[in-house]
Coordinates of C-alpha atoms in Angstrom, one line a residue:
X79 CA 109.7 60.4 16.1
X80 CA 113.1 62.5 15.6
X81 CA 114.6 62.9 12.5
X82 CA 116.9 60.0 11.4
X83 CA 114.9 57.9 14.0
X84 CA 113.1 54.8 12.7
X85 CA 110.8 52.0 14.8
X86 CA 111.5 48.0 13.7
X87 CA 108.5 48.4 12.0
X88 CA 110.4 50.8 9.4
X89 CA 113.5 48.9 9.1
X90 CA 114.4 46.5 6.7
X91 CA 113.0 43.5 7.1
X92 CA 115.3 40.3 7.7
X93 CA 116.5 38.3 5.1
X94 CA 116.4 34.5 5.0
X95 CA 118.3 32.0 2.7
X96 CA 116.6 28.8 1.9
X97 CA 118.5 25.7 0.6
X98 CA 116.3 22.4 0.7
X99 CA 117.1 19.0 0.3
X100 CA 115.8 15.8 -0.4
X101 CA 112.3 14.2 -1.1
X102 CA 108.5 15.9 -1.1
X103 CA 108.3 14.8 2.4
X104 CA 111.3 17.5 3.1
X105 CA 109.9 20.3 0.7
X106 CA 107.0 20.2 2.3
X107 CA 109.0 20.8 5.9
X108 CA 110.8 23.7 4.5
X109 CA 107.3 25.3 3.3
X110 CA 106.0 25.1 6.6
X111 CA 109.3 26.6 8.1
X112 CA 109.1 29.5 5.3
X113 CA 105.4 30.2 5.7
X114 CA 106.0 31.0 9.8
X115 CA 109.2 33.1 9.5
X116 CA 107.3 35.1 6.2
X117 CA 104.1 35.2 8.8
X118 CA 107.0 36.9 11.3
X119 CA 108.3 39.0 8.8
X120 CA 111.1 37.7 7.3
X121 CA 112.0 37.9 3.8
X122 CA 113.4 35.2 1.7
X123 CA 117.0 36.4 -0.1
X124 CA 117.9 34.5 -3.4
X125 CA 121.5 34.5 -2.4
X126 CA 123.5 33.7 0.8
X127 CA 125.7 36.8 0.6
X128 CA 122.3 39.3 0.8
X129 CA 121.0 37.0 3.6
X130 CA 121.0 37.7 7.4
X131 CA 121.2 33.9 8.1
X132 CA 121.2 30.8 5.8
X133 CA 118.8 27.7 6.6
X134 CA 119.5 24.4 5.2
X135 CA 117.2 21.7 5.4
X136 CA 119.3 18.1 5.1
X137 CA 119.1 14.7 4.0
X138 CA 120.2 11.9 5.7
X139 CA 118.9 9.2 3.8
X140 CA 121.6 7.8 1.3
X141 CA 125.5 8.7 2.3
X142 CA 125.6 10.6 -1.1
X143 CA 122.7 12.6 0.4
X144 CA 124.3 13.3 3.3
X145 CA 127.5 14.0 1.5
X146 CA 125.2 16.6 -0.9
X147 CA 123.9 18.2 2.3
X148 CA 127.5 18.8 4.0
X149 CA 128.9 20.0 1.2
X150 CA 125.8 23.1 0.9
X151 CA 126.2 23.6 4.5
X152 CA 129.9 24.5 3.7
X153 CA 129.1 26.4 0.5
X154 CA 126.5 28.6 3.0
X155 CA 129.0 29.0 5.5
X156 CA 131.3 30.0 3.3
X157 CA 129.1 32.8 1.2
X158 CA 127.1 34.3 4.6
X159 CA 129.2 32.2 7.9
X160 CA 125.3 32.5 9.9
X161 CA 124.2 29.0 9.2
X162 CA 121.4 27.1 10.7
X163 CA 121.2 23.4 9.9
X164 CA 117.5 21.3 9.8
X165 CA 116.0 17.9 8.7
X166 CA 117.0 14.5 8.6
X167 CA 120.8 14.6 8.9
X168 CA 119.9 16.9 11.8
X169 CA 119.0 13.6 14.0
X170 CA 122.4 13.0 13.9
X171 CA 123.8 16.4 14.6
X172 CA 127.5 15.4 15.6
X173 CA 128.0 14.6 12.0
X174 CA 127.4 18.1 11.1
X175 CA 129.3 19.6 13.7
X176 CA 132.6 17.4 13.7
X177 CA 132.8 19.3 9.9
X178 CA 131.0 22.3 10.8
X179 CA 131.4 23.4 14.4
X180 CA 130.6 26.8 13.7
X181 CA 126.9 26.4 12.6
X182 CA 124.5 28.3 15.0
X183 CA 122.1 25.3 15.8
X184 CA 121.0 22.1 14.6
X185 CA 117.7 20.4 14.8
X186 CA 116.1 17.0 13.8
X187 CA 113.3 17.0 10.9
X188 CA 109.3 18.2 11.3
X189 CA 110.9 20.3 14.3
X190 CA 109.4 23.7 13.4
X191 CA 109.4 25.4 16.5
X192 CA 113.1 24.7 16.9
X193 CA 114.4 26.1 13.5
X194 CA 112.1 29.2 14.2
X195 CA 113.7 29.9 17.0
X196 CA 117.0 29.5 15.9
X197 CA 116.3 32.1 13.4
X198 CA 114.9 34.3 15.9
X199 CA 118.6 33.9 18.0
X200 CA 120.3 34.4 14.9
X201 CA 118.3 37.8 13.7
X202 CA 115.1 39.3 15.6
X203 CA 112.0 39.1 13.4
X204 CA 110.3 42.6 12.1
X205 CA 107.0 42.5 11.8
X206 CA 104.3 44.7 11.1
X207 CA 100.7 43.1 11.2
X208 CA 99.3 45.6 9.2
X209 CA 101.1 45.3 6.1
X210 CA 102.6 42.0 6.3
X211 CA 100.0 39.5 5.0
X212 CA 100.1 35.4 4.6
X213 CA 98.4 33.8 1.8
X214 CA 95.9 31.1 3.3
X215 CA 97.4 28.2 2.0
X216 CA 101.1 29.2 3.1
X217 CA 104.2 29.8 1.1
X218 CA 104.9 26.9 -1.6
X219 CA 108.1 25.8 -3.3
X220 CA 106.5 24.0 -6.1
X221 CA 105.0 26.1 -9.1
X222 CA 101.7 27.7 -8.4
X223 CA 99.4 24.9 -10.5
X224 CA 100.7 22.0 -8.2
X225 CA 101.2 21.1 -4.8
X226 CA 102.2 18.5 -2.3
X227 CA 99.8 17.0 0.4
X228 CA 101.8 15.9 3.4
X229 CA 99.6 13.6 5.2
X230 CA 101.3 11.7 8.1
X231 CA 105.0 11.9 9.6
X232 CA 107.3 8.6 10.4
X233 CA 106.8 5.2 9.8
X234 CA 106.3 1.9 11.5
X235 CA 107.9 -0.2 8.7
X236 CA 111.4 -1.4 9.7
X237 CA 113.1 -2.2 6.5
X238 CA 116.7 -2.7 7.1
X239 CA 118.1 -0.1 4.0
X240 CA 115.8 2.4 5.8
X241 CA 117.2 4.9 8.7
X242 CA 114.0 7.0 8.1
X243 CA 111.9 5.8 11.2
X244 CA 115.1 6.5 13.4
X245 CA 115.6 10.3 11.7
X246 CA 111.8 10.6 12.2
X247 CA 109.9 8.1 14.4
X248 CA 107.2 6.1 14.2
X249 CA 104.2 6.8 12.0
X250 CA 101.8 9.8 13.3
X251 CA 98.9 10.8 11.2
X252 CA 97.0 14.0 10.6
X253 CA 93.3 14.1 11.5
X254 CA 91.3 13.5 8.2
X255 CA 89.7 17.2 8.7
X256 CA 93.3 18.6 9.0
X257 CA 94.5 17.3 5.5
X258 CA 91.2 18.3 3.9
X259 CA 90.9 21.5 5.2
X260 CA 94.9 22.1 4.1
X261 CA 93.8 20.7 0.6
X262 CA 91.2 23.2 0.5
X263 CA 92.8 26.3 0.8
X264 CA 95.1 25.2 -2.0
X265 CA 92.4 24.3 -4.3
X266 CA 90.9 28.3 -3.6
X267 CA 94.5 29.2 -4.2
X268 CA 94.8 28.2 -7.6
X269 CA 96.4 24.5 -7.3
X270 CA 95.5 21.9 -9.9
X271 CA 97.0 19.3 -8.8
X272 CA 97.5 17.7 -5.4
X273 CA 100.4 15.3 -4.8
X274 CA 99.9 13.3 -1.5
X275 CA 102.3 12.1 0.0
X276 CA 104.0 10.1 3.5
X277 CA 106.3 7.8 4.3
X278 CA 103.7 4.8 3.6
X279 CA 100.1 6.5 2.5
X280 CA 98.3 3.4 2.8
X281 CA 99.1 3.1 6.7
X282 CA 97.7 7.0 6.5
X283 CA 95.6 6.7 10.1
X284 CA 96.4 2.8 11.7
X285 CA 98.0 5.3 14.6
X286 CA 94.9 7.0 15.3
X287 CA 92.6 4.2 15.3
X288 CA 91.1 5.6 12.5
X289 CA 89.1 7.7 14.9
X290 CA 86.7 10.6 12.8
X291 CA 86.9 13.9 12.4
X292 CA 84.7 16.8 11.2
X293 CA 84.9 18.2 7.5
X294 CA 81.8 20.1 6.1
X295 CA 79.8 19.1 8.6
X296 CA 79.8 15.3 8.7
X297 CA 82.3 12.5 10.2
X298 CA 85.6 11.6 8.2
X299 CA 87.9 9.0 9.4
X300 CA 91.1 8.9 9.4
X301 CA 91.3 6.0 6.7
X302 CA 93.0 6.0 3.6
X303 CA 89.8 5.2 1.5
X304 CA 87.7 7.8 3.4
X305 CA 90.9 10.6 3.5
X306 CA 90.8 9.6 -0.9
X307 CA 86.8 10.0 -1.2
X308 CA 87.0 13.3 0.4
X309 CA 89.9 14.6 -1.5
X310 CA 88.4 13.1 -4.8
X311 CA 85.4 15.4 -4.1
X312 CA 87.3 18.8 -4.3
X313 CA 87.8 18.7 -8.5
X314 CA 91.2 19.0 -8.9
X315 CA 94.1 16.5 -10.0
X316 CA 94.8 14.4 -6.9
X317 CA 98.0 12.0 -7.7
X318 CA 99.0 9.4 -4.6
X319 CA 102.4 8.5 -4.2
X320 CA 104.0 5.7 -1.6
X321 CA 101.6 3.7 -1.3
X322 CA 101.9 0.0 0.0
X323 CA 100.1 -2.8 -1.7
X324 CA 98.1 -3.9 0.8
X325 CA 94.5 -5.4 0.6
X326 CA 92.1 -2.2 1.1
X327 CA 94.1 -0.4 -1.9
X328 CA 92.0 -2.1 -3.8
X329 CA 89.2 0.4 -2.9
X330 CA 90.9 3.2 -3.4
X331 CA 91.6 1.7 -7.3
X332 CA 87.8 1.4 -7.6
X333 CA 87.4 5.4 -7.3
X334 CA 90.3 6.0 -10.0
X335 CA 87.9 3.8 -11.9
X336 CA 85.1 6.3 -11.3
X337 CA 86.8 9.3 -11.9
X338 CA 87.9 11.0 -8.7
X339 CA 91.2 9.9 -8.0
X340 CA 94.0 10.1 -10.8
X341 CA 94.1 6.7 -12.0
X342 CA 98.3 6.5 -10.9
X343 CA 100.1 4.6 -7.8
X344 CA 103.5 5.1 -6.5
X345 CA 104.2 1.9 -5.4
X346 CA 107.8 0.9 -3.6
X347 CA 108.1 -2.5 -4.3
X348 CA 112.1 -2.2 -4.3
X349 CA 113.0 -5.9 -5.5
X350 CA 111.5 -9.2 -6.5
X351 CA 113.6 -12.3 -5.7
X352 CA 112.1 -13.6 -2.0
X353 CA 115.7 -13.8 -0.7
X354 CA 116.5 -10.2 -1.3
X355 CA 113.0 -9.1 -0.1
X356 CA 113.3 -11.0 3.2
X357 CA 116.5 -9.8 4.0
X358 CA 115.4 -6.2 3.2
X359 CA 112.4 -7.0 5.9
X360 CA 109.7 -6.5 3.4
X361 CA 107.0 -8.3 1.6
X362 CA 107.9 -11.6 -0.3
X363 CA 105.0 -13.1 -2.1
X364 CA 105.9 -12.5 -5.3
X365 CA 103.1 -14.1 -7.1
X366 CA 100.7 -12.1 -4.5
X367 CA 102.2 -9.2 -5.8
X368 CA 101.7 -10.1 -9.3
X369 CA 98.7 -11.1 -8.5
X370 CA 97.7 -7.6 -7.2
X371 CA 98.3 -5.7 -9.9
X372 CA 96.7 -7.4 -12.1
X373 CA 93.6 -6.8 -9.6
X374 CA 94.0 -3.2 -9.7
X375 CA 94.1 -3.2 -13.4
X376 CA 91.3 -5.4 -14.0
X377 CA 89.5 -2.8 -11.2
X378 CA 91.0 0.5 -13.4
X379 CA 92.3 -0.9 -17.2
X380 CA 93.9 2.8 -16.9
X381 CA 95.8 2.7 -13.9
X382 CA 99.8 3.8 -14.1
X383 CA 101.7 2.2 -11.7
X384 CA 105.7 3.8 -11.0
X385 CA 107.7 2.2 -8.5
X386 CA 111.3 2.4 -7.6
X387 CA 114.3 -0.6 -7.2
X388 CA 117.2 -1.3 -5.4
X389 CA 120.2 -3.7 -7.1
X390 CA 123.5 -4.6 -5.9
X391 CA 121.3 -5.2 -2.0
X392 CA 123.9 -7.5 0.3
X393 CA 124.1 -10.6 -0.9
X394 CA 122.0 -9.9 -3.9
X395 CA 123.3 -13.0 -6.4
X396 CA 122.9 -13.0 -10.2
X397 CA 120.0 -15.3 -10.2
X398 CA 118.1 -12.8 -7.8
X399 CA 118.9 -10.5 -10.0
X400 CA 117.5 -12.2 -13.4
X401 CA 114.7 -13.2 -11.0
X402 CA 113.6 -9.3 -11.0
X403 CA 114.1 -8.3 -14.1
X404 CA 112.0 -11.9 -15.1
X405 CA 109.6 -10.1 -12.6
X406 CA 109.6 -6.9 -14.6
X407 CA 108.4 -8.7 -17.6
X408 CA 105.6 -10.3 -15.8
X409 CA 104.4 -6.7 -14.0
X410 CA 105.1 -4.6 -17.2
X411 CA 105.6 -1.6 -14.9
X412 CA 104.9 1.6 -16.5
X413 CA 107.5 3.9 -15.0
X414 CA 110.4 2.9 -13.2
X415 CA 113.1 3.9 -11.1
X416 CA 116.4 2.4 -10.5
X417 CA 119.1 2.8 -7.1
X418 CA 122.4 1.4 -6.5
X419 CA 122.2 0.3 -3.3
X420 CA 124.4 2.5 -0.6
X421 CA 124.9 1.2 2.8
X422 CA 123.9 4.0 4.7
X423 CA 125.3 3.9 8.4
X424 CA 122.9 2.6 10.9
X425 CA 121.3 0.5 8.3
X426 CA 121.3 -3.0 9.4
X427 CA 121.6 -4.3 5.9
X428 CA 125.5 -3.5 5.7
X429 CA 125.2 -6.5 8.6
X430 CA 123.4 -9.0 6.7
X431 CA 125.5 -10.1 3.6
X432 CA 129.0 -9.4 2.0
X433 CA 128.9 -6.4 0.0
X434 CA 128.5 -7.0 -3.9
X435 CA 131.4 -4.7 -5.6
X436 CA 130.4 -1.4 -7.0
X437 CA 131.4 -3.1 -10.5
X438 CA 128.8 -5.3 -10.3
X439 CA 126.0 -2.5 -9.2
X440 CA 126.7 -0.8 -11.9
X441 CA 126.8 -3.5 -14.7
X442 CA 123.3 -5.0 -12.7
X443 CA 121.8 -0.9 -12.8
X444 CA 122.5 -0.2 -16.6
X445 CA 121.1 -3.7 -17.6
X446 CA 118.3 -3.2 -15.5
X447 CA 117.8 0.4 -16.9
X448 CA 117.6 -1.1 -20.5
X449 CA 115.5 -4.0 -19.6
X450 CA 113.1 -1.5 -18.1
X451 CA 113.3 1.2 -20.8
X452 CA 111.9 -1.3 -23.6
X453 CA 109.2 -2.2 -21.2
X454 CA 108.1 1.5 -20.5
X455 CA 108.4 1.9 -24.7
X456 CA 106.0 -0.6 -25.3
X457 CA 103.4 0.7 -22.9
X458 CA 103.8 4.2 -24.0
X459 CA 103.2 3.1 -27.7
X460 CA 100.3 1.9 -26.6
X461 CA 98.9 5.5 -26.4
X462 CA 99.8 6.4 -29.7
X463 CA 96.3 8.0 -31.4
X464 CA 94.8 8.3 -28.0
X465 CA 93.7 11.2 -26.1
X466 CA 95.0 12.4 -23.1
X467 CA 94.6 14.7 -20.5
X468 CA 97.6 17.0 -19.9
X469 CA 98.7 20.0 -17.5
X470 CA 100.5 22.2 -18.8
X471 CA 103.9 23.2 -16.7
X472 CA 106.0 24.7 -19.0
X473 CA 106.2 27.1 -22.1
X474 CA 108.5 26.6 -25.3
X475 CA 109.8 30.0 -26.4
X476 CA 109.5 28.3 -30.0
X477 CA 106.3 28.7 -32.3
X478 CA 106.5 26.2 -35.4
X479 CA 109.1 23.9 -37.4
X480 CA 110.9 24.1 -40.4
X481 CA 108.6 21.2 -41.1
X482 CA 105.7 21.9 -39.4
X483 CA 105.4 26.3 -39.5
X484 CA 101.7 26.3 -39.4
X485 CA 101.4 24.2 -35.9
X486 CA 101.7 27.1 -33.6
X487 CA 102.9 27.4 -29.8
X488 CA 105.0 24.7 -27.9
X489 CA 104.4 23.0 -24.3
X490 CA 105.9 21.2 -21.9
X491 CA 103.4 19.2 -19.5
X492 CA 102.3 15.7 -18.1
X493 CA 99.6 13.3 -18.6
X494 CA 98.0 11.7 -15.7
X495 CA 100.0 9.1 -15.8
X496 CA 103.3 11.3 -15.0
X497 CA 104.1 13.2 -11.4
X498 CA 106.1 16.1 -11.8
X499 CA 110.3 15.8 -11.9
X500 CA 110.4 11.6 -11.5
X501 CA 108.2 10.7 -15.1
X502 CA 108.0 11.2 -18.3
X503 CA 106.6 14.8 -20.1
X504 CA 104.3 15.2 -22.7
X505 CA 105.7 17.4 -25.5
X506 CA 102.8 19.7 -26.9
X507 CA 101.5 21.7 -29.6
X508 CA 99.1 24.2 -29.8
X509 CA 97.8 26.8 -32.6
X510 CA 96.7 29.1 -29.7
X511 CA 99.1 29.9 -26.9
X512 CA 98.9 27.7 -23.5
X513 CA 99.1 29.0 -20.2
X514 CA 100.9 27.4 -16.9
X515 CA 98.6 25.4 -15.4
X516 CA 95.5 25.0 -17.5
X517 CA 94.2 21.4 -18.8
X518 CA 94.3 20.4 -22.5
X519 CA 93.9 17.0 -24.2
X520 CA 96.3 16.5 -26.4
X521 CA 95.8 13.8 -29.4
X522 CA 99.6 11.2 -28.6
X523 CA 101.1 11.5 -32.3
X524 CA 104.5 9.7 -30.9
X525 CA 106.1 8.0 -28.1
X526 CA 109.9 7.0 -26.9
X527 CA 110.8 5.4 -24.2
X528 CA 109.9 8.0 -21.5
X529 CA 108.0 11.1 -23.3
X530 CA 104.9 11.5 -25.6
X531 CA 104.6 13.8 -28.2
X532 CA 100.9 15.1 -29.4
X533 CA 98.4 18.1 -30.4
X534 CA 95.7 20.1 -28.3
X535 CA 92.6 19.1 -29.7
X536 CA 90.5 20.3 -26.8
X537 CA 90.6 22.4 -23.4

């Protein structure tokens, strides 16, 4: 090789800006993007100006959504002008491109081979197989003690707020040895905590039949119990989100009873009032419902149950409204989340009722806020002089009070009752320092409405 000559191997390699969008479901899209261009590679940049090409993975759920994903496609374009647009709101790609004609490609969601090509239009990979090396369990997002489990794409549900199975089709699982083999290289990786999630968990394998597959040398179906009993088995945290309330979950309850699942359930039950339920397409027994979850906590007296709402749905009346929030009284959820509904286009709920004005939304969210905030209170009081299990995710710089200088180090984490960034924390203290990740139990000295407060009395 002459002097001042260099192969691609030498040469810098190719930088990569990543903006990502949206729910688990989408982080977990942009890991798997980012783990096969750093297999090829490429090198992530922390800003757009010292990138050779910007990727931004959409939403294109809510309009706001869509609204927050334009506006940091213009923000890349702007700061680099290579941009390369992915995810949801790529299944509609005109609306990109009537704003943003200049990107370099667009592509729907899950389509991996796609975006990777784009990049490698947009700037040839550099790769050198002897020095660049993968971890096993990919490149990850979330913080290194936790991670999330996608388990199936799509959905077969049909709810008329919903554009999701249009952006991303019908439901398609993973085999069961797929998902367990994926959870097992992050369990050797250091993860603590395994979030699973879908678009509806407890449909997890109806697409496949439910046909088997092998995992350490014996047959594991693609069912949700069987998928649960085998990830149960690898001694970690494993915390299931979106999950339906249908009649088999009440199997998957009986394991949190025994230990091996986190005793914790996502549940989507959006509203309560039968009118509001049928019009949305979903479920409307209301006392089955009810009737349910006092089931699963008869089966696991334990058991945290989060769910999410919608108010101000078309045609949504006052009385539906005091119907759910009489509803909330009955379930005495334990963590709660509220949405003002948004009618997204292509939603065939802007077709089914007159709008109710964004007055009333907002009057209906803030009351039903507060009506759920002294709900949630009560529960967490509950815990007061218990003992809890907690995972530490974050360190206070602070060590002691003005009132309290003997009581050491400060902690941020969650019990198992709380999923990282959509529940409440547990605020911790320690007389030896914690580290990221590890397990305490922490004695619950005081609660608000969202938070506990305590002291490690064991690891």
């Amino acid at each position: 090789m002459k002097a001042g000559e260099f192969t691609a191997a030498h040469a810098a390699a190719p930088k990569v800006s990543f903006v990502s969008l949206g729910c688990p479901k989408a982080l977990v899209d942009s890991e798997r993007i980012i783990t096969r261009l750093r297999a090829e590679g490429y090198e992530l940049s922390r800003d757009h100006g010292g990138a050779d090409v910007v990727l931004v993975n959409t939403c294109g759920f809510l309009d706001s959504a869509q609204a927050e994903s334009l506006a940091a496609i213009g923000k890349a374009l702007k700061e680099n002008g290579k941009v390369i647009v992915t995810g949801c709101m790529g299944a509609e790609p005109e609306k990109i491109t009537a704003s943003y004609p200049g990107v370099l490609a667009v592509t729907g969601p899950h389509q991996y081979e796609s975006v990777v090509a784009a990049v490698h239009r947009a700037v040839a990979p550099r790769h050198d197989p002897f020095l660049d090396l993968l971890p096993p369990e990919g490149i990850k997002l979330t913080p290194r003690h936790y991670a999330y489990l996608k388990i199936s794409e799509g959905c077969n549900n049909r709810c008329t707020f919903c554009i999701i199975p249009r952006l991303r089709g019908n439901l398609v699982s993973r085999p069961a040895a797929d998902v367990l083999r994926e959870a097992e290289r992050l369990v050797a990786a250091g993860v603590k905590e395994i979030l699973v999630i879908s678009q509806d968990t407890s449909a997890y394998g109806s697409d496949l039949k439910y046909a088997p597959s092998d995992w350490k040398g014996r047959k594991v179906r693609a069912r949700f119990l069987d998928l649960a009993q085998g990830l149960s088995e690898l001694g970690v945290w494993i915390r299931l989100h979106y999950v339906y309330p249908y009649p088999h979950v009440d199997e998957v309850v009986g394991l949190m009873k025994q230990g091996n699942l986190l005793p914790y359930l996502d549940v989507p039950f959006q509203h309560a009032a039968p009118s509001v339920l049928r019009n949305m397409k979903r479920p409307a027994a209301r006392e089955k419902t009810l009737q349910r979850i006092a089931r699963w906590r008869e089966i696991c007296p334990e058991l945290t149950i989060r769910s999410t709402f919608i108010v101000g749905f078309p045609g949504e009346s006052e009385a539906d409204f005091e119907l759910l929030l009489d509803w909330l009284d009955a379930a005495e959820l334990d963590r709660v989340g509220c949405f003002r509904y948004e009618p997204v286009k292509g939603a065939h709920a802007n077709d089914l009722a007159p709008p109710v004005p964004d007055e009333v939304k907002g009057e209906r969210w803030h009351r039903f806020m507060g009506h759920q905030q002294a709900i949630s209170a009560r529960r967490l009081k509950r815990k007061i002089g218990s003992r809890q299990q907690v995972i530490i995710d974050e360190l206070s710089p602070r060590t002691g009070t003005a009132t309290a200088p003997d009581r050491g180090f400060f902690a941020k984490g969650r019990s198992r009752g709380d999923a990282p960034e959509i529940d409440g924390t547990v605020t911790v203290a320690s007389r030896r320092p914690l580290r990221v990740g590890e397990i305490a139990t922490v004695r619950i000295e005081r609660a608000d409405q969202y938070d506990l407060h305590g002291t490690v009395v064991g690891f």
